[in-house]
Amino acid sequence: MSGRHQQVEAAILARRERVNEALPEELPVTRPEHLYEATRYLLDAGGKRLRPTVLLLVAESLLDVEPLSENYRDFPTLDDGRADVLSAAIAIEVIQTFTLIHDDIMDDDDLRRGVPAVHKEYDLSTAILAGDTLYSKAFEFLLETGAAPERTVEANKRLATTCTRICEGQSLDIEFEQREAVTPEEYLEMVELKTAVLYGAAASIPATLLGADEETVAALYNHGLDVGRAFQIQDDLLDLTTPSEKLGKQRGSDLVENKQTLVTLHARQQGVDVANLVDTDSVEDVSEAEIDDAVARLREAGSIEYAENRAQELVQSGKENLEVLPDNEARELLDGIANYLVEREY
């Protein structure tokens, strides 16, 4: 592991700890306990906290401060005010967790982060309520940053629009499972909506709260879109290549469920019978050998390499958008995180 990679992982870990420490304070288990235990369940199970890390690093770079030198709860703005950027970071993580709970319900997945999915650990009704609670709590948190009212409104508008886009992307994802012909362009649009817009929100909302100009906010949003799409492509690749125990869910589940990915779209264009790469439509019944054979065929078709190259192109484009930030250590860490998103192994 390179020294730069270690620095990036250390930066993520340090900010993950700040977020994890704040979660019990922001989301205490109060009455009704069953609901709030389910609400906290996935948050307590782990997670890399990449999106909140991006948000906090953007704030540090914008203000040109030494990483971890300022109190995130009382962070300086560009016009000598103060804002609680940790509340904003938690809002982003809470939205991410809400989407995971509902995603697992729709896919009827058994595992998430190495533990039973919320609807399996509790029940379907409780899982739906837990997701809904997280959704509404995110807006409460974003209203409590203490930023100027007009900036708070704009940040909440961005988060609300982001949630709408995520639902649109999820709907397209479901629709694509029933379609034979999906183009790479359609796939990238779906990925932008389902996954990348939350990275866009994470990168741009701190700029809004801290008083950056519109050009800076737009560039940071575009940075998030590019690296977010690259992240999803890498996620699709990891679904095929990472062992189930490391992945936290069954390897190859996307393939079994006939989900359209850049890998399978490319393979289909190369004449691979993607629909019959595995013989079962049940994630529980698929064998590791079947997944191994399917991955080998996808490699032979050049489809895995194609997706890897596309992810690298998006990361490079995303990194160019960081040039609106001051040249400092926090920006270098954001640059490193962009690389990390397509180099990670789980």
Short mmCIF file of C-alpha atoms in Angstrom, two decimals:
data_model
loop_
_atom_site.label_atom_id
_atom_site.label_comp_id
_atom_site.label_asym_id
_atom_site.label_seq_id
_atom_site.Cartn_x
_atom_site.Cartn_y
_atom_site.Cartn_z
CA MET A 1 0.00 0.00 0.00
CA SER A 2 1.41 3.39 -1.00
CA GLY A 3 2.01 6.16 1.49
CA ARG A 4 -0.62 8.29 -0.23
CA HIS A 5 -3.15 5.49 -0.01
CA GLN A 6 -2.44 5.15 3.70
CA GLN A 7 -2.95 8.91 4.17
CA VAL A 8 -6.31 8.72 2.42
CA GLU A 9 -7.44 5.76 4.52
CA ALA A 10 -6.31 7.57 7.69
CA ALA A 11 -8.29 10.67 6.62
CA ILE A 12 -11.41 8.60 6.05
CA LEU A 13 -10.97 6.78 9.36
CA ALA A 14 -10.48 10.01 11.34
CA ARG A 15 -13.67 11.55 9.95
CA ARG A 16 -15.58 8.29 10.25
CA GLU A 17 -14.78 8.38 13.98
CA ARG A 18 -16.13 11.94 14.29
CA VAL A 19 -19.35 10.92 12.54
CA ASN A 20 -19.69 7.71 14.56
CA GLU A 21 -19.19 9.59 17.84
CA ALA A 22 -21.92 12.07 16.91
CA LEU A 23 -24.52 9.55 15.76
CA PRO A 24 -25.77 8.48 19.23
CA GLU A 25 -26.16 12.16 20.13
CA GLU A 26 -28.05 12.99 16.93
CA LEU A 27 -30.05 9.75 16.79
CA PRO A 28 -30.59 8.54 20.37
CA VAL A 29 -32.61 5.38 20.96
CA THR A 30 -35.74 6.91 22.48
CA ARG A 31 -39.39 5.85 22.50
CA PRO A 32 -40.51 3.92 20.59
CA GLU A 33 -37.27 2.02 21.17
CA HIS A 34 -38.01 -0.66 18.57
CA LEU A 35 -38.18 1.98 15.82
CA TYR A 36 -35.03 3.82 16.86
CA GLU A 37 -33.08 0.60 17.35
CA ALA A 38 -33.96 -0.32 13.76
CA THR A 39 -33.11 3.21 12.64
CA ARG A 40 -29.64 2.96 14.19
CA TYR A 41 -29.08 -0.70 13.24
CA LEU A 42 -27.29 -0.24 9.89
CA LEU A 43 -25.52 2.91 11.04
CA ASP A 44 -24.09 0.98 13.98
CA ALA A 45 -23.18 -1.99 11.74
CA GLY A 46 -20.42 0.04 10.08
CA GLY A 47 -19.94 1.76 6.76
CA LYS A 48 -16.98 3.66 5.34
CA ARG A 49 -18.62 7.12 5.75
CA LEU A 50 -17.11 8.21 2.43
CA ARG A 51 -19.75 10.84 1.66
CA PRO A 52 -19.49 12.63 5.02
CA THR A 53 -15.72 12.48 4.67
CA VAL A 54 -15.96 14.22 1.30
CA LEU A 55 -18.23 16.88 2.83
CA LEU A 56 -15.87 17.60 5.73
CA LEU A 57 -12.78 17.69 3.51
CA VAL A 58 -14.46 20.11 1.08
CA ALA A 59 -15.18 22.40 4.04
CA GLU A 60 -11.55 22.22 5.19
CA SER A 61 -10.20 22.87 1.72
CA LEU A 62 -12.56 25.78 1.04
CA LEU A 63 -11.51 27.54 4.24
CA ASP A 64 -7.88 26.59 3.61
CA VAL A 65 -7.46 25.21 7.11
CA GLU A 66 -5.27 22.39 8.34
CA PRO A 67 -7.21 19.10 8.23
CA LEU A 68 -8.82 18.26 11.60
CA SER A 69 -7.67 21.60 13.06
CA GLU A 70 -11.14 23.14 13.36
CA ASN A 71 -14.18 22.10 15.38
CA TYR A 72 -16.67 20.71 12.85
CA ARG A 73 -19.52 21.75 15.14
CA ASP A 74 -18.37 25.39 15.02
CA PHE A 75 -16.69 25.67 11.64
CA PRO A 76 -15.69 29.04 10.10
CA THR A 77 -17.51 30.27 7.00
CA LEU A 78 -16.02 32.32 4.17
CA ASP A 79 -17.57 35.50 5.58
CA ASP A 80 -16.46 35.08 9.21
CA GLY A 81 -19.60 33.29 10.37
CA ARG A 82 -19.89 29.81 11.85
CA ALA A 83 -21.68 26.62 10.81
CA ASP A 84 -22.04 23.07 12.11
CA VAL A 85 -20.73 21.07 9.16
CA LEU A 86 -20.81 17.83 11.17
CA SER A 87 -24.62 18.02 11.23
CA ALA A 88 -24.54 18.37 7.45
CA ALA A 89 -22.21 15.38 7.15
CA ILE A 90 -24.52 13.27 9.31
CA ALA A 91 -27.50 14.35 7.18
CA ILE A 92 -25.75 12.94 4.10
CA GLU A 93 -24.86 9.65 5.83
CA VAL A 94 -28.40 9.27 7.14
CA ILE A 95 -29.82 9.71 3.62
CA GLN A 96 -27.36 7.10 2.36
CA THR A 97 -28.54 4.66 5.04
CA PHE A 98 -32.21 5.34 4.24
CA THR A 99 -31.56 4.39 0.60
CA LEU A 100 -29.78 1.17 1.65
CA ILE A 101 -32.66 0.03 3.85
CA HIS A 102 -35.24 0.58 1.12
CA ASP A 103 -32.95 -0.82 -1.57
CA ASP A 104 -32.58 -4.05 0.41
CA ILE A 105 -36.35 -4.28 0.81
CA MET A 106 -36.93 -3.88 -2.93
CA ASP A 107 -34.24 -6.44 -3.80
CA ASP A 108 -35.14 -8.68 -0.84
CA ASP A 109 -31.43 -8.91 -0.03
CA ASP A 110 -30.46 -10.88 3.07
CA LEU A 111 -27.20 -9.16 4.01
CA ARG A 112 -25.87 -5.63 4.31
CA ARG A 113 -22.50 -4.73 5.82
CA GLY A 114 -22.07 -8.33 6.89
CA VAL A 115 -25.23 -8.43 9.04
CA PRO A 116 -28.85 -9.31 8.23
CA ALA A 117 -30.63 -6.55 6.30
CA VAL A 118 -32.95 -4.40 8.43
CA HIS A 119 -36.13 -6.05 7.10
CA LYS A 120 -34.63 -9.46 7.94
CA GLU A 121 -33.38 -8.51 11.42
CA TYR A 122 -36.66 -6.79 12.32
CA ASP A 123 -39.61 -6.99 9.92
CA LEU A 124 -40.75 -5.31 6.73
CA SER A 125 -42.97 -2.69 8.35
CA THR A 126 -40.31 -1.66 10.87
CA ALA A 127 -37.68 -1.43 8.11
CA ILE A 128 -39.88 0.86 6.03
CA LEU A 129 -40.52 3.08 9.05
CA ALA A 130 -36.81 3.11 9.93
CA GLY A 131 -35.94 4.27 6.42
CA ASP A 132 -38.65 6.94 6.51
CA THR A 133 -37.42 8.16 9.89
CA LEU A 134 -33.86 8.51 8.62
CA TYR A 135 -35.14 10.40 5.57
CA SER A 136 -36.98 12.98 7.64
CA LYS A 137 -34.23 13.26 10.27
CA ALA A 138 -31.71 14.24 7.57
CA PHE A 139 -33.60 17.45 6.86
CA GLU A 140 -33.83 18.21 10.58
CA PHE A 141 -30.05 17.86 10.86
CA LEU A 142 -29.44 20.08 7.85
CA LEU A 143 -31.71 22.74 9.36
CA GLU A 144 -29.57 22.78 12.52
CA THR A 145 -26.22 23.86 11.09
CA GLY A 146 -26.61 27.50 12.13
CA ALA A 147 -25.68 28.69 8.62
CA ALA A 148 -27.28 31.81 7.17
CA PRO A 149 -31.02 31.22 6.49
CA GLU A 150 -30.77 31.63 2.70
CA ARG A 151 -27.87 29.15 2.59
CA THR A 152 -29.78 26.71 4.78
CA VAL A 153 -32.76 26.88 2.43
CA GLU A 154 -30.54 26.33 -0.60
CA ALA A 155 -28.78 23.36 1.03
CA ASN A 156 -32.10 21.76 1.97
CA LYS A 157 -33.39 22.33 -1.55
CA ARG A 158 -30.31 20.55 -2.91
CA LEU A 159 -30.85 17.61 -0.53
CA ALA A 160 -34.56 17.36 -1.38
CA THR A 161 -33.83 17.38 -5.11
CA THR A 162 -31.12 14.78 -4.53
CA CYS A 163 -33.62 12.46 -2.83
CA THR A 164 -36.05 12.85 -5.72
CA ARG A 165 -33.27 12.00 -8.18
CA ILE A 166 -32.29 8.93 -6.15
CA CYS A 167 -35.87 7.63 -6.37
CA GLU A 168 -35.88 8.28 -10.12
CA GLY A 169 -32.63 6.36 -10.48
CA GLN A 170 -33.91 3.46 -8.41
CA SER A 171 -37.04 3.32 -10.59
CA LEU A 172 -34.90 3.21 -13.74
CA ASP A 173 -32.77 0.47 -12.19
CA ILE A 174 -35.87 -1.66 -11.62
CA GLU A 175 -37.16 -0.89 -15.12
CA PHE A 176 -33.83 -1.91 -16.67
CA GLU A 177 -34.08 -5.37 -15.08
CA GLN A 178 -37.05 -6.05 -17.37
CA ARG A 179 -35.44 -4.68 -20.54
CA GLU A 180 -33.12 -6.46 -22.92
CA ALA A 181 -31.75 -3.36 -24.65
CA VAL A 182 -30.20 -0.75 -22.38
CA THR A 183 -27.45 1.52 -23.71
CA PRO A 184 -24.32 2.47 -21.75
CA GLU A 185 -25.59 6.07 -21.85
CA GLU A 186 -28.86 5.04 -20.20
CA TYR A 187 -26.94 3.07 -17.60
CA LEU A 188 -24.72 6.06 -16.76
CA GLU A 189 -27.80 8.28 -16.46
CA MET A 190 -29.36 5.77 -14.05
CA VAL A 191 -26.13 5.59 -12.02
CA GLU A 192 -25.92 9.37 -11.89
CA LEU A 193 -29.43 9.55 -10.46
CA LYS A 194 -29.28 6.54 -8.13
CA THR A 195 -25.79 6.98 -6.71
CA ALA A 196 -23.79 9.95 -7.97
CA VAL A 197 -26.19 12.75 -7.00
CA LEU A 198 -25.58 12.02 -3.30
CA TYR A 199 -21.83 12.46 -3.85
CA GLY A 200 -22.70 15.68 -5.69
CA ALA A 201 -24.70 16.81 -2.67
CA ALA A 202 -21.91 15.83 -0.27
CA ALA A 203 -19.35 17.87 -2.22
CA SER A 204 -21.52 20.93 -2.92
CA ILE A 205 -23.66 21.39 0.22
CA PRO A 206 -20.71 22.48 2.41
CA ALA A 207 -19.77 25.04 -0.24
CA THR A 208 -23.32 26.41 -0.10
CA LEU A 209 -23.43 26.50 3.71
CA LEU A 210 -20.03 28.20 3.98
CA GLY A 211 -20.78 30.90 1.39
CA ALA A 212 -18.86 29.85 -1.74
CA ASP A 213 -19.81 31.36 -5.10
CA GLU A 214 -22.07 29.58 -7.60
CA GLU A 215 -19.19 28.57 -9.87
CA THR A 216 -17.45 26.78 -7.01
CA VAL A 217 -20.65 25.07 -5.87
CA ALA A 218 -21.36 23.88 -9.44
CA ALA A 219 -17.82 22.54 -9.95
CA LEU A 220 -17.94 20.64 -6.68
CA TYR A 221 -21.33 19.18 -7.57
CA ASN A 222 -19.92 18.00 -10.90
CA HIS A 223 -16.94 16.53 -9.06
CA GLY A 224 -19.37 14.50 -6.96
CA LEU A 225 -21.31 13.35 -10.02
CA ASP A 226 -18.18 12.08 -11.76
CA VAL A 227 -16.63 10.28 -8.81
CA GLY A 228 -20.05 8.99 -7.76
CA ARG A 229 -20.58 7.34 -11.13
CA ALA A 230 -17.09 5.87 -10.92
CA PHE A 231 -17.91 4.61 -7.42
CA GLN A 232 -21.00 2.79 -8.69
CA ILE A 233 -19.11 1.22 -11.59
CA GLN A 234 -16.52 0.00 -9.08
CA ASP A 235 -19.33 -1.31 -6.87
CA ASP A 236 -20.64 -3.30 -9.83
CA LEU A 237 -17.17 -4.70 -10.44
CA LEU A 238 -16.70 -5.58 -6.78
CA ASP A 239 -20.03 -7.44 -6.82
CA LEU A 240 -18.36 -9.81 -9.29
CA THR A 241 -14.83 -9.98 -7.94
CA THR A 242 -14.85 -9.59 -4.13
CA PRO A 243 -15.51 -12.60 -1.84
CA SER A 244 -18.95 -12.54 -0.20
CA GLU A 245 -17.55 -12.35 3.35
CA LYS A 246 -15.50 -9.27 2.46
CA LEU A 247 -18.30 -7.71 0.40
CA GLY A 248 -20.86 -8.13 3.18
CA LYS A 249 -23.41 -9.71 0.80
CA GLN A 250 -23.57 -12.54 -1.71
CA ARG A 251 -21.03 -12.11 -4.50
CA GLY A 252 -22.63 -12.01 -7.94
CA SER A 253 -26.06 -10.99 -6.64
CA ASP A 254 -26.40 -8.30 -9.34
CA LEU A 255 -25.76 -10.93 -12.02
CA VAL A 256 -28.27 -13.37 -10.53
CA GLU A 257 -30.90 -10.61 -10.32
CA ASN A 258 -30.25 -9.62 -13.96
CA LYS A 259 -29.26 -6.07 -13.02
CA GLN A 260 -27.91 -4.02 -15.89
CA THR A 261 -24.34 -2.85 -15.32
CA LEU A 262 -21.67 -1.41 -17.58
CA VAL A 263 -20.00 -4.83 -17.48
CA THR A 264 -23.05 -6.77 -18.67
CA LEU A 265 -24.05 -4.14 -21.22
CA HIS A 266 -20.62 -4.31 -22.80
CA ALA A 267 -20.63 -8.12 -22.67
CA ARG A 268 -23.99 -8.25 -24.41
CA GLN A 269 -22.56 -6.05 -27.18
CA GLN A 270 -19.76 -8.63 -27.53
CA GLY A 271 -22.31 -11.41 -28.05
CA VAL A 272 -22.26 -12.88 -24.53
CA ASP A 273 -25.56 -14.46 -23.43
CA VAL A 274 -25.62 -12.50 -20.19
CA ALA A 275 -29.08 -13.71 -19.11
CA ASN A 276 -27.81 -17.30 -18.96
CA LEU A 277 -24.40 -16.75 -17.38
CA VAL A 278 -25.80 -18.30 -14.20
CA ASP A 279 -28.48 -21.01 -14.08
CA THR A 280 -30.43 -19.75 -11.09
CA ASP A 281 -32.48 -16.63 -10.39
CA SER A 282 -32.09 -17.08 -6.62
CA VAL A 283 -29.21 -15.40 -4.81
CA GLU A 284 -29.44 -18.08 -2.09
CA ASP A 285 -28.95 -20.90 -4.60
CA VAL A 286 -26.08 -19.57 -6.71
CA SER A 287 -22.73 -21.29 -6.21
CA GLU A 288 -19.29 -19.70 -6.06
CA ALA A 289 -18.24 -21.89 -9.00
CA GLU A 290 -21.05 -20.51 -11.15
CA ILE A 291 -19.99 -16.95 -10.34
CA ASP A 292 -16.35 -17.81 -11.07
CA ASP A 293 -17.30 -19.18 -14.49
CA ALA A 294 -19.44 -16.14 -15.27
CA VAL A 295 -16.65 -13.73 -14.28
CA ALA A 296 -14.18 -15.64 -16.45
CA ARG A 297 -16.46 -15.22 -19.46
CA LEU A 298 -16.90 -11.51 -18.74
CA ARG A 299 -13.12 -11.10 -18.56
CA GLU A 300 -12.66 -12.93 -21.85
CA ALA A 301 -15.12 -10.53 -23.49
CA GLY A 302 -13.07 -7.56 -22.23
CA SER A 303 -16.09 -6.28 -20.31
CA ILE A 304 -14.46 -6.01 -16.91
CA GLU A 305 -11.52 -4.10 -18.35
CA TYR A 306 -13.93 -1.83 -20.24
CA ALA A 307 -15.77 -0.91 -17.02
CA GLU A 308 -12.51 -0.37 -15.14
CA ASN A 309 -11.29 2.04 -17.84
CA ARG A 310 -14.58 3.98 -17.83
CA ALA A 311 -14.39 4.38 -14.06
CA GLN A 312 -10.83 5.72 -14.34
CA GLU A 313 -11.93 8.26 -16.98
CA LEU A 314 -14.71 9.53 -14.70
CA VAL A 315 -12.34 9.83 -11.75
CA GLN A 316 -9.93 11.89 -13.83
CA SER A 317 -12.75 14.19 -14.93
CA GLY A 318 -13.94 14.52 -11.34
CA LYS A 319 -10.47 15.42 -10.09
CA GLU A 320 -10.22 18.27 -12.61
CA ASN A 321 -13.27 19.89 -10.97
CA LEU A 322 -11.37 20.13 -7.69
CA GLU A 323 -9.26 22.92 -9.20
CA VAL A 324 -11.83 25.44 -7.89
CA LEU A 325 -10.53 24.69 -4.39
CA PRO A 326 -7.38 26.20 -2.86
CA ASP A 327 -4.29 24.06 -3.38
CA ASN A 328 -3.93 22.53 0.08
CA GLU A 329 -3.73 19.23 1.94
CA ALA A 330 -7.50 18.76 2.17
CA ARG A 331 -7.80 19.10 -1.60
CA GLU A 332 -5.01 16.57 -2.07
CA LEU A 333 -6.92 14.18 0.18
CA LEU A 334 -10.08 14.68 -1.91
CA ASP A 335 -8.00 13.90 -4.97
CA GLY A 336 -6.75 10.76 -3.22
CA ILE A 337 -10.28 9.71 -2.26
CA ALA A 338 -11.32 9.95 -5.91
CA ASN A 339 -8.57 7.45 -6.72
CA TYR A 340 -9.51 5.32 -3.71
CA LEU A 341 -13.09 4.99 -4.95
CA VAL A 342 -11.93 2.95 -7.96
CA GLU A 343 -9.05 1.18 -6.23
CA ARG A 344 -10.87 -0.11 -3.13
CA GLU A 345 -11.51 -3.83 -2.77
CA TYR A 346 -14.83 -3.69 -0.88
#
